[in-house]
């Protein structure tokens, strides 16, 4: 008699391992990752503004006149502005780390190429390459801030990123300029390019696109999900949102007065039209940067705590900037008093922080998968206004025999255009924000905010 067969064992299907716990937003890891991205942006701004302290040296090295020298800045701005939407699309499609890494490689190569360029044409190409890499940094850093920190802290993180960028501007003035005059052109620019390699190492090793457990929803595939269809859909849907368009016009209207002043025309205006020494004029330009850094923290706190402050802050900055410019330009006599020039520079420092408010309109208007594209559209506004004003001021100076009062009237034209667009779009954009908030219960809204703006 055969032994009975053993009872068949029933084995439970293997259980999937438990999902790892989600990392908290805004913790130490978030600060560390965000700091890596901001360090890359900091170096990009040093490279971007390095020409500002080397203008005369560049003219001598490449044997060019003032118009050819201005082409360096104009080309860099043109490349930067033209890259904003493509970079936003790249961030949405490829992720922050890949785009930021590519940007760091490009702007480091551009700075090194500028150091070694023997001819004007090669130097111009190097600045274009630098501008291309620089264009990839700020939108990427904004994306890190919205992914790694709670939504209520996003305005402050954006302002802090801008503050770090202004600190890079100071480094160019206070550090690179003495090195340039002491060690020479090649040593100064090639040595500074090493900073790009320094920030590239932690970027490659440690930066992550988002915290564990907070991965954003992927853009849907299928019809229009790839190639040209993806690009058209991302741009069209971002532009369709009134908040994106309002963000662009806020950035357009607020940023350019200080940008034009710092980048090219501030020094000639203060020296030639106001009769100041180069040292005094340089001190006033530094005052603009210092004011920007101080006011960035104030604006970030105000917007983070009260979203209703966005429009009053933006329009108030425009009104105050226009008032101070008008007071300086129409002051009786040939020159404005020093106290008025100091007041103008302090107010110009508010332009950068006010321009960041534009991103606080575009951010809630778009889901996570369109944040990069919407930020690129917004960021393009101020640089388009800056390029327009840079060219217009130069043309008017040539046409009027260096009449700065007429030339700087361009500022009022662009501010009036931008203000009109802000007033036209604000009601629709704010109403759409309220409607979206009302469509979700509080818990769902909070969860959506964590996913979309992290």
Short mmCIF file of C-alpha atoms in Angstrom, two decimals, residues 71-444:
data_model
loop_
_atom_site.label_atom_id
_atom_site.label_comp_id
_atom_site.label_asym_id
_atom_site.label_seq_id
_atom_site.Cartn_x
_atom_site.Cartn_y
_atom_site.Cartn_z
CA UNK A 71 27.17 93.37 -29.72
CA UNK A 72 28.57 91.03 -27.06
CA UNK A 73 25.79 91.97 -24.60
CA UNK A 74 23.07 92.13 -27.24
CA UNK A 75 23.93 88.72 -28.67
CA UNK A 76 24.05 87.19 -25.22
CA UNK A 77 20.61 88.61 -24.38
CA UNK A 78 19.22 87.53 -27.74
CA UNK A 79 20.39 83.95 -27.24
CA UNK A 80 19.16 83.94 -23.64
CA UNK A 81 15.69 85.22 -24.54
CA UNK A 82 15.39 82.99 -27.60
CA UNK A 83 16.25 79.90 -25.57
CA UNK A 84 13.65 80.40 -22.84
CA UNK A 85 10.76 78.47 -24.38
CA UNK A 86 12.98 75.67 -25.77
CA UNK A 87 14.62 75.34 -22.35
CA UNK A 88 11.23 75.22 -20.64
CA UNK A 89 10.17 72.44 -22.99
CA UNK A 90 13.41 70.58 -22.29
CA UNK A 91 12.90 70.83 -18.53
CA UNK A 92 9.36 69.48 -18.88
CA UNK A 93 10.52 66.62 -21.12
CA UNK A 94 14.00 65.68 -19.89
CA UNK A 95 13.97 66.77 -16.26
CA UNK A 96 15.91 69.37 -14.32
CA UNK A 97 19.17 67.49 -13.81
CA UNK A 98 19.85 66.78 -17.49
CA UNK A 99 19.09 70.34 -18.57
CA UNK A 100 21.08 71.93 -15.74
CA UNK A 101 24.05 69.65 -16.48
CA UNK A 102 23.98 70.57 -20.17
CA UNK A 103 23.77 74.23 -19.24
CA UNK A 104 26.79 74.00 -16.93
CA UNK A 105 28.86 72.29 -19.63
CA UNK A 106 27.92 74.93 -22.22
CA UNK A 107 28.51 78.04 -20.13
CA UNK A 108 31.83 76.65 -18.85
CA UNK A 109 32.94 75.95 -22.42
CA UNK A 110 31.79 79.45 -23.41
CA UNK A 111 33.76 81.13 -20.64
CA UNK A 112 36.87 79.11 -21.46
CA UNK A 113 36.45 79.85 -25.15
CA UNK A 114 36.13 83.56 -24.40
CA UNK A 115 39.41 83.41 -22.46
CA UNK A 116 41.28 81.78 -25.34
CA UNK A 117 39.63 83.45 -28.35
CA UNK A 118 42.21 85.22 -30.53
CA UNK A 119 39.65 87.04 -32.74
CA UNK A 120 36.46 89.04 -32.29
CA UNK A 121 34.38 86.52 -34.23
CA UNK A 122 35.49 83.61 -32.07
CA UNK A 123 34.88 85.64 -28.91
CA UNK A 124 31.39 86.49 -30.14
CA UNK A 125 30.67 82.79 -30.74
CA UNK A 126 31.97 81.97 -27.25
CA UNK A 127 29.60 84.52 -25.66
CA UNK A 128 26.71 83.04 -27.63
CA UNK A 129 27.60 79.58 -26.30
CA UNK A 130 27.81 81.01 -22.80
CA UNK A 131 24.39 82.65 -23.21
CA UNK A 132 22.92 79.34 -24.36
CA UNK A 133 24.17 77.53 -21.26
CA UNK A 134 23.19 80.41 -18.98
CA UNK A 135 19.65 80.28 -20.36
CA UNK A 136 19.26 76.74 -19.00
CA UNK A 137 20.01 77.59 -15.38
CA UNK A 138 17.33 79.86 -13.96
CA UNK A 139 14.28 77.93 -15.14
CA UNK A 140 15.88 74.74 -13.82
CA UNK A 141 16.46 76.34 -10.42
CA UNK A 142 12.85 77.56 -10.32
CA UNK A 143 11.74 74.00 -11.04
CA UNK A 144 13.83 72.68 -8.15
CA UNK A 145 12.22 75.21 -5.82
CA UNK A 146 8.70 74.20 -6.78
CA UNK A 147 9.43 70.48 -6.59
CA UNK A 148 11.38 70.32 -3.33
CA UNK A 149 9.53 72.88 -1.19
CA UNK A 150 5.90 73.42 -0.17
CA UNK A 151 3.85 75.68 -2.41
CA UNK A 152 3.66 78.46 0.17
CA UNK A 153 7.46 78.76 0.12
CA UNK A 154 7.83 78.84 -3.69
CA UNK A 155 7.77 82.67 -3.95
CA UNK A 156 10.46 83.00 -1.30
CA UNK A 157 12.65 80.32 -2.92
CA UNK A 158 12.37 82.11 -6.27
CA UNK A 159 13.38 85.42 -4.68
CA UNK A 160 16.30 83.74 -2.90
CA UNK A 161 17.49 82.32 -6.21
CA UNK A 162 17.39 85.80 -7.70
CA UNK A 163 19.29 87.13 -4.69
CA UNK A 164 22.04 84.57 -5.20
CA UNK A 165 22.22 85.62 -8.85
CA UNK A 166 22.77 89.23 -7.83
CA UNK A 167 25.53 88.05 -5.50
CA UNK A 168 27.19 86.57 -8.59
CA UNK A 169 27.03 90.04 -10.12
CA UNK A 170 28.90 91.40 -7.11
CA UNK A 171 31.57 88.71 -7.42
CA UNK A 172 32.26 89.84 -10.98
CA UNK A 173 32.76 93.40 -9.77
CA UNK A 174 34.66 92.78 -6.56
CA UNK A 175 36.71 89.66 -7.41
CA UNK A 176 37.05 89.17 -11.16
CA UNK A 177 37.89 92.80 -11.94
CA UNK A 178 41.02 92.92 -9.71
CA UNK A 179 42.16 89.51 -11.00
CA UNK A 180 41.69 90.70 -14.58
CA UNK A 181 43.79 93.80 -14.05
CA UNK A 182 46.43 91.90 -12.08
CA UNK A 183 46.79 88.55 -13.84
CA UNK A 184 45.62 89.45 -17.32
CA UNK A 185 42.82 88.42 -19.68
CA UNK A 186 43.55 84.75 -20.26
CA UNK A 187 44.39 83.90 -16.66
CA UNK A 188 41.32 85.69 -15.29
CA UNK A 189 38.73 84.19 -17.65
CA UNK A 190 40.28 80.72 -17.89
CA UNK A 191 40.69 80.63 -14.11
CA UNK A 192 37.07 81.63 -13.55
CA UNK A 193 35.97 78.86 -15.94
CA UNK A 194 37.25 76.37 -13.35
CA UNK A 195 34.28 77.36 -11.18
CA UNK A 196 32.03 75.70 -13.74
CA UNK A 197 33.84 72.41 -13.24
CA UNK A 198 33.61 72.78 -9.46
CA UNK A 199 29.79 73.02 -9.48
CA UNK A 200 29.44 70.36 -12.18
CA UNK A 201 30.74 67.59 -9.88
CA UNK A 202 28.06 67.76 -7.14
CA UNK A 203 25.45 68.46 -9.82
CA UNK A 204 26.19 65.15 -11.56
CA UNK A 205 26.64 63.15 -8.36
CA UNK A 206 23.92 64.38 -6.03
CA UNK A 207 21.20 66.46 -7.69
CA UNK A 208 17.76 64.84 -8.13
CA UNK A 209 14.77 66.15 -10.03
CA UNK A 210 12.26 65.64 -7.22
CA UNK A 211 11.94 64.14 -3.72
CA UNK A 212 11.21 60.48 -3.29
CA UNK A 213 7.46 59.91 -3.42
CA UNK A 214 6.71 63.21 -5.18
CA UNK A 215 7.27 62.28 -8.81
CA UNK A 216 5.11 64.47 -11.07
CA UNK A 217 2.60 63.05 -13.50
CA UNK A 218 4.10 62.31 -16.88
CA UNK A 219 2.85 64.19 -19.91
CA UNK A 220 0.39 61.96 -21.80
CA UNK A 221 1.69 60.08 -24.81
CA UNK A 222 -0.20 59.40 -27.95
CA UNK A 223 -1.66 62.00 -30.26
CA UNK A 224 0.59 64.95 -30.11
CA UNK A 225 2.55 63.33 -27.33
CA UNK A 226 5.95 63.48 -28.94
CA UNK A 227 7.98 65.54 -31.33
CA UNK A 228 6.40 68.63 -32.81
CA UNK A 229 2.99 67.76 -31.41
CA UNK A 230 4.32 67.79 -27.86
CA UNK A 231 6.00 71.16 -28.41
CA UNK A 232 2.93 72.77 -29.96
CA UNK A 233 0.66 71.42 -27.25
CA UNK A 234 2.88 72.55 -24.41
CA UNK A 235 3.25 76.07 -25.77
CA UNK A 236 -0.39 76.43 -26.78
CA UNK A 237 -1.80 75.18 -23.50
CA UNK A 238 0.60 77.29 -21.46
CA UNK A 239 -0.15 80.42 -23.48
CA UNK A 240 -3.89 79.78 -23.26
CA UNK A 241 -3.75 80.36 -19.52
CA UNK A 242 -4.29 84.04 -18.58
CA UNK A 243 -1.91 83.54 -15.67
CA UNK A 244 0.96 82.67 -18.02
CA UNK A 245 0.36 85.76 -20.14
CA UNK A 246 -0.02 87.94 -17.05
CA UNK A 247 3.26 86.54 -15.73
CA UNK A 248 5.03 87.42 -18.98
CA UNK A 249 3.78 91.02 -18.92
CA UNK A 250 4.64 91.49 -15.25
CA UNK A 251 8.16 90.28 -15.99
CA UNK A 252 8.30 92.43 -19.15
CA UNK A 253 7.23 95.61 -17.37
CA UNK A 254 9.23 95.37 -14.17
CA UNK A 255 12.62 93.87 -15.04
CA UNK A 256 14.03 95.90 -17.92
CA UNK A 257 14.73 99.35 -16.32
CA UNK A 258 17.34 97.90 -13.96
CA UNK A 259 18.65 95.39 -16.52
CA UNK A 260 19.35 98.12 -19.09
CA UNK A 261 20.92 100.34 -16.44
CA UNK A 262 23.23 97.63 -15.09
CA UNK A 263 24.07 95.88 -18.33
CA UNK A 264 25.07 98.77 -20.57
CA UNK A 265 23.70 102.29 -20.25
CA UNK A 266 23.98 103.06 -16.53
CA UNK A 267 27.68 103.86 -16.55
CA UNK A 268 27.59 106.12 -19.65
CA UNK A 269 24.53 107.95 -18.30
CA UNK A 270 26.08 108.61 -14.90
CA UNK A 271 29.49 109.63 -16.30
CA UNK A 272 28.58 111.49 -19.49
CA UNK A 273 25.17 112.94 -18.65
CA UNK A 274 25.54 113.40 -14.88
CA UNK A 275 29.25 114.23 -14.75
CA UNK A 276 30.19 111.65 -12.11
CA UNK A 277 33.55 109.93 -11.87
CA UNK A 278 33.79 106.28 -12.86
CA UNK A 279 34.36 105.31 -9.23
CA UNK A 280 31.24 107.14 -8.05
CA UNK A 281 29.19 105.76 -10.91
CA UNK A 282 30.42 102.26 -10.07
CA UNK A 283 29.34 102.77 -6.47
CA UNK A 284 25.83 103.69 -7.62
CA UNK A 285 25.65 100.58 -9.81
CA UNK A 286 26.69 98.50 -6.81
CA UNK A 287 23.93 100.21 -4.83
CA UNK A 288 21.38 98.90 -7.35
CA UNK A 289 22.66 95.36 -6.77
CA UNK A 290 22.64 95.73 -2.98
CA UNK A 291 19.10 97.15 -3.03
CA UNK A 292 17.99 94.25 -5.21
CA UNK A 293 19.36 91.71 -2.75
CA UNK A 294 17.72 93.37 0.27
CA UNK A 295 14.34 93.89 -1.39
CA UNK A 296 14.28 90.35 -2.78
CA UNK A 297 13.80 88.97 0.73
CA UNK A 298 11.06 91.51 1.47
CA UNK A 299 9.12 90.82 -1.73
CA UNK A 300 9.45 87.06 -1.26
CA UNK A 301 8.04 87.19 2.26
CA UNK A 302 5.17 89.49 1.26
CA UNK A 303 4.09 87.39 -1.72
CA UNK A 304 4.52 84.12 0.19
CA UNK A 305 2.24 85.31 2.98
CA UNK A 306 -0.30 87.28 0.96
CA UNK A 307 -0.99 86.38 -2.65
CA UNK A 308 -3.19 89.47 -2.90
CA UNK A 309 -0.04 91.60 -2.67
CA UNK A 310 1.22 90.50 -6.11
CA UNK A 311 -0.55 93.05 -8.30
CA UNK A 312 -0.05 96.03 -5.93
CA UNK A 313 3.66 95.20 -5.59
CA UNK A 314 4.16 94.88 -9.35
CA UNK A 315 2.24 98.01 -10.31
CA UNK A 316 3.66 99.96 -7.37
CA UNK A 317 7.19 99.12 -8.51
CA UNK A 318 6.41 100.24 -12.05
CA UNK A 319 4.87 103.52 -10.83
CA UNK A 320 7.75 104.27 -8.47
CA UNK A 321 10.38 103.44 -11.11
CA UNK A 322 8.68 105.68 -13.68
CA UNK A 323 8.35 108.51 -11.13
CA UNK A 324 12.04 108.44 -10.17
CA UNK A 325 13.17 108.26 -13.79
CA UNK A 326 10.93 111.20 -14.66
CA UNK A 327 12.27 113.20 -11.72
CA UNK A 328 15.88 112.59 -12.79
CA UNK A 329 15.32 113.30 -16.47
CA UNK A 330 13.25 116.50 -16.08
CA UNK A 331 15.24 117.93 -13.15
CA UNK A 332 16.08 121.59 -13.92
CA UNK A 333 19.62 122.09 -15.08
CA UNK A 334 22.06 119.72 -16.67
CA UNK A 335 22.51 117.34 -13.75
CA UNK A 336 20.34 115.79 -11.06
CA UNK A 337 21.50 116.06 -7.42
CA UNK A 338 23.24 113.10 -5.85
CA UNK A 339 20.38 112.36 -3.44
CA UNK A 340 18.01 111.93 -6.39
CA UNK A 341 20.42 109.60 -8.20
CA UNK A 342 20.79 107.55 -5.02
CA UNK A 343 16.99 107.33 -4.74
CA UNK A 344 16.78 106.21 -8.38
CA UNK A 345 19.33 103.44 -7.82
CA UNK A 346 17.58 102.24 -4.66
CA UNK A 347 14.27 102.03 -6.54
CA UNK A 348 15.88 100.28 -9.53
CA UNK A 349 16.88 97.60 -7.04
CA UNK A 350 13.20 96.70 -6.70
CA UNK A 351 12.85 95.83 -10.40
CA UNK A 352 14.40 92.37 -10.10
CA UNK A 353 12.30 91.23 -7.12
CA UNK A 354 9.16 92.63 -8.76
CA UNK A 355 9.87 90.70 -11.96
CA UNK A 356 9.89 87.45 -9.97
CA UNK A 357 6.20 88.03 -9.21
CA UNK A 358 5.50 87.07 -12.82
CA UNK A 359 6.40 83.46 -12.02
CA UNK A 360 3.90 83.52 -9.13
CA UNK A 361 1.12 84.06 -11.67
CA UNK A 362 2.34 81.45 -14.16
CA UNK A 363 3.00 78.76 -11.53
CA UNK A 364 -0.57 78.19 -10.23
CA UNK A 365 -1.99 78.53 -13.74
CA UNK A 366 -0.18 75.43 -15.05
CA UNK A 367 0.11 71.79 -13.95
CA UNK A 368 3.45 70.22 -13.06
CA UNK A 369 4.11 68.88 -16.56
CA UNK A 370 3.93 72.43 -18.01
CA UNK A 371 5.84 74.34 -15.32
CA UNK A 372 9.05 74.59 -17.34
CA UNK A 373 7.32 75.82 -20.49
CA UNK A 374 5.26 78.39 -18.58
CA UNK A 375 8.36 79.64 -16.74
CA UNK A 376 10.21 79.97 -20.05
CA UNK A 377 7.41 82.06 -21.55
CA UNK A 378 7.35 84.28 -18.47
CA UNK A 379 11.13 84.69 -18.29
CA UNK A 380 11.25 85.76 -21.92
CA UNK A 381 9.26 88.92 -21.21
CA UNK A 382 11.85 90.95 -19.34
CA UNK A 383 14.66 90.06 -21.71
CA UNK A 384 12.64 91.06 -24.77
CA UNK A 385 11.95 94.41 -23.11
CA UNK A 386 15.63 94.77 -22.20
CA UNK A 387 16.83 94.09 -25.75
CA UNK A 388 14.29 96.52 -27.17
CA UNK A 389 15.35 99.27 -24.77
CA UNK A 390 19.07 98.64 -25.23
CA UNK A 391 18.72 99.10 -28.97
CA UNK A 392 16.28 102.02 -28.76
CA UNK A 393 18.45 103.99 -26.34
CA UNK A 394 21.49 103.51 -28.56
CA UNK A 395 19.64 104.57 -31.72
CA UNK A 396 18.16 107.65 -30.01
CA UNK A 397 21.54 108.65 -28.57
CA UNK A 398 23.06 108.55 -32.06
CA UNK A 399 20.10 110.40 -33.58
CA UNK A 400 19.97 113.17 -30.97
CA UNK A 401 23.64 113.77 -30.32
CA UNK A 402 23.77 111.92 -26.99
CA UNK A 403 20.60 113.44 -25.52
CA UNK A 404 19.96 111.03 -22.66
CA UNK A 405 16.68 112.65 -21.71
CA UNK A 406 15.16 111.75 -25.06
CA UNK A 407 16.89 108.37 -25.26
CA UNK A 408 15.67 107.18 -21.87
CA UNK A 409 12.09 108.17 -22.70
CA UNK A 410 11.91 104.65 -24.16
CA UNK A 411 11.52 103.41 -20.58
CA UNK A 412 8.14 105.13 -20.24
CA UNK A 413 6.85 103.76 -23.54
CA UNK A 414 7.54 100.14 -22.60
CA UNK A 415 6.28 100.61 -19.04
CA UNK A 416 3.01 102.06 -20.37
CA UNK A 417 2.60 99.14 -22.79
CA UNK A 418 3.25 96.57 -20.09
CA UNK A 419 1.01 98.26 -17.53
CA UNK A 420 -1.87 98.27 -19.98
CA UNK A 421 -1.48 94.53 -20.54
CA UNK A 422 -1.28 93.81 -16.81
CA UNK A 423 -4.49 95.74 -16.17
CA UNK A 424 -6.18 93.96 -19.08
CA UNK A 425 -5.25 90.44 -17.96
CA UNK A 426 -5.33 90.61 -14.17
CA UNK A 427 -9.09 90.10 -13.70
CA UNK A 428 -9.21 86.98 -15.87
CA UNK A 429 -6.08 85.47 -14.37
CA UNK A 430 -7.18 86.02 -10.77
CA UNK A 431 -10.70 84.78 -11.48
CA UNK A 432 -9.31 81.57 -12.98
CA UNK A 433 -7.13 81.05 -9.90
CA UNK A 434 -10.18 81.43 -7.65
CA UNK A 435 -12.25 79.07 -9.80
CA UNK A 436 -9.60 76.37 -9.64
CA UNK A 437 -9.34 76.70 -5.87
CA UNK A 438 -13.11 76.48 -5.52
CA UNK A 439 -13.34 73.34 -7.69
CA UNK A 440 -11.44 71.21 -5.15
CA UNK A 441 -12.08 70.45 -1.50
CA UNK A 442 -9.34 71.74 0.83
CA UNK A 443 -7.61 68.37 1.24
CA UNK A 444 -7.55 67.70 -2.50
#
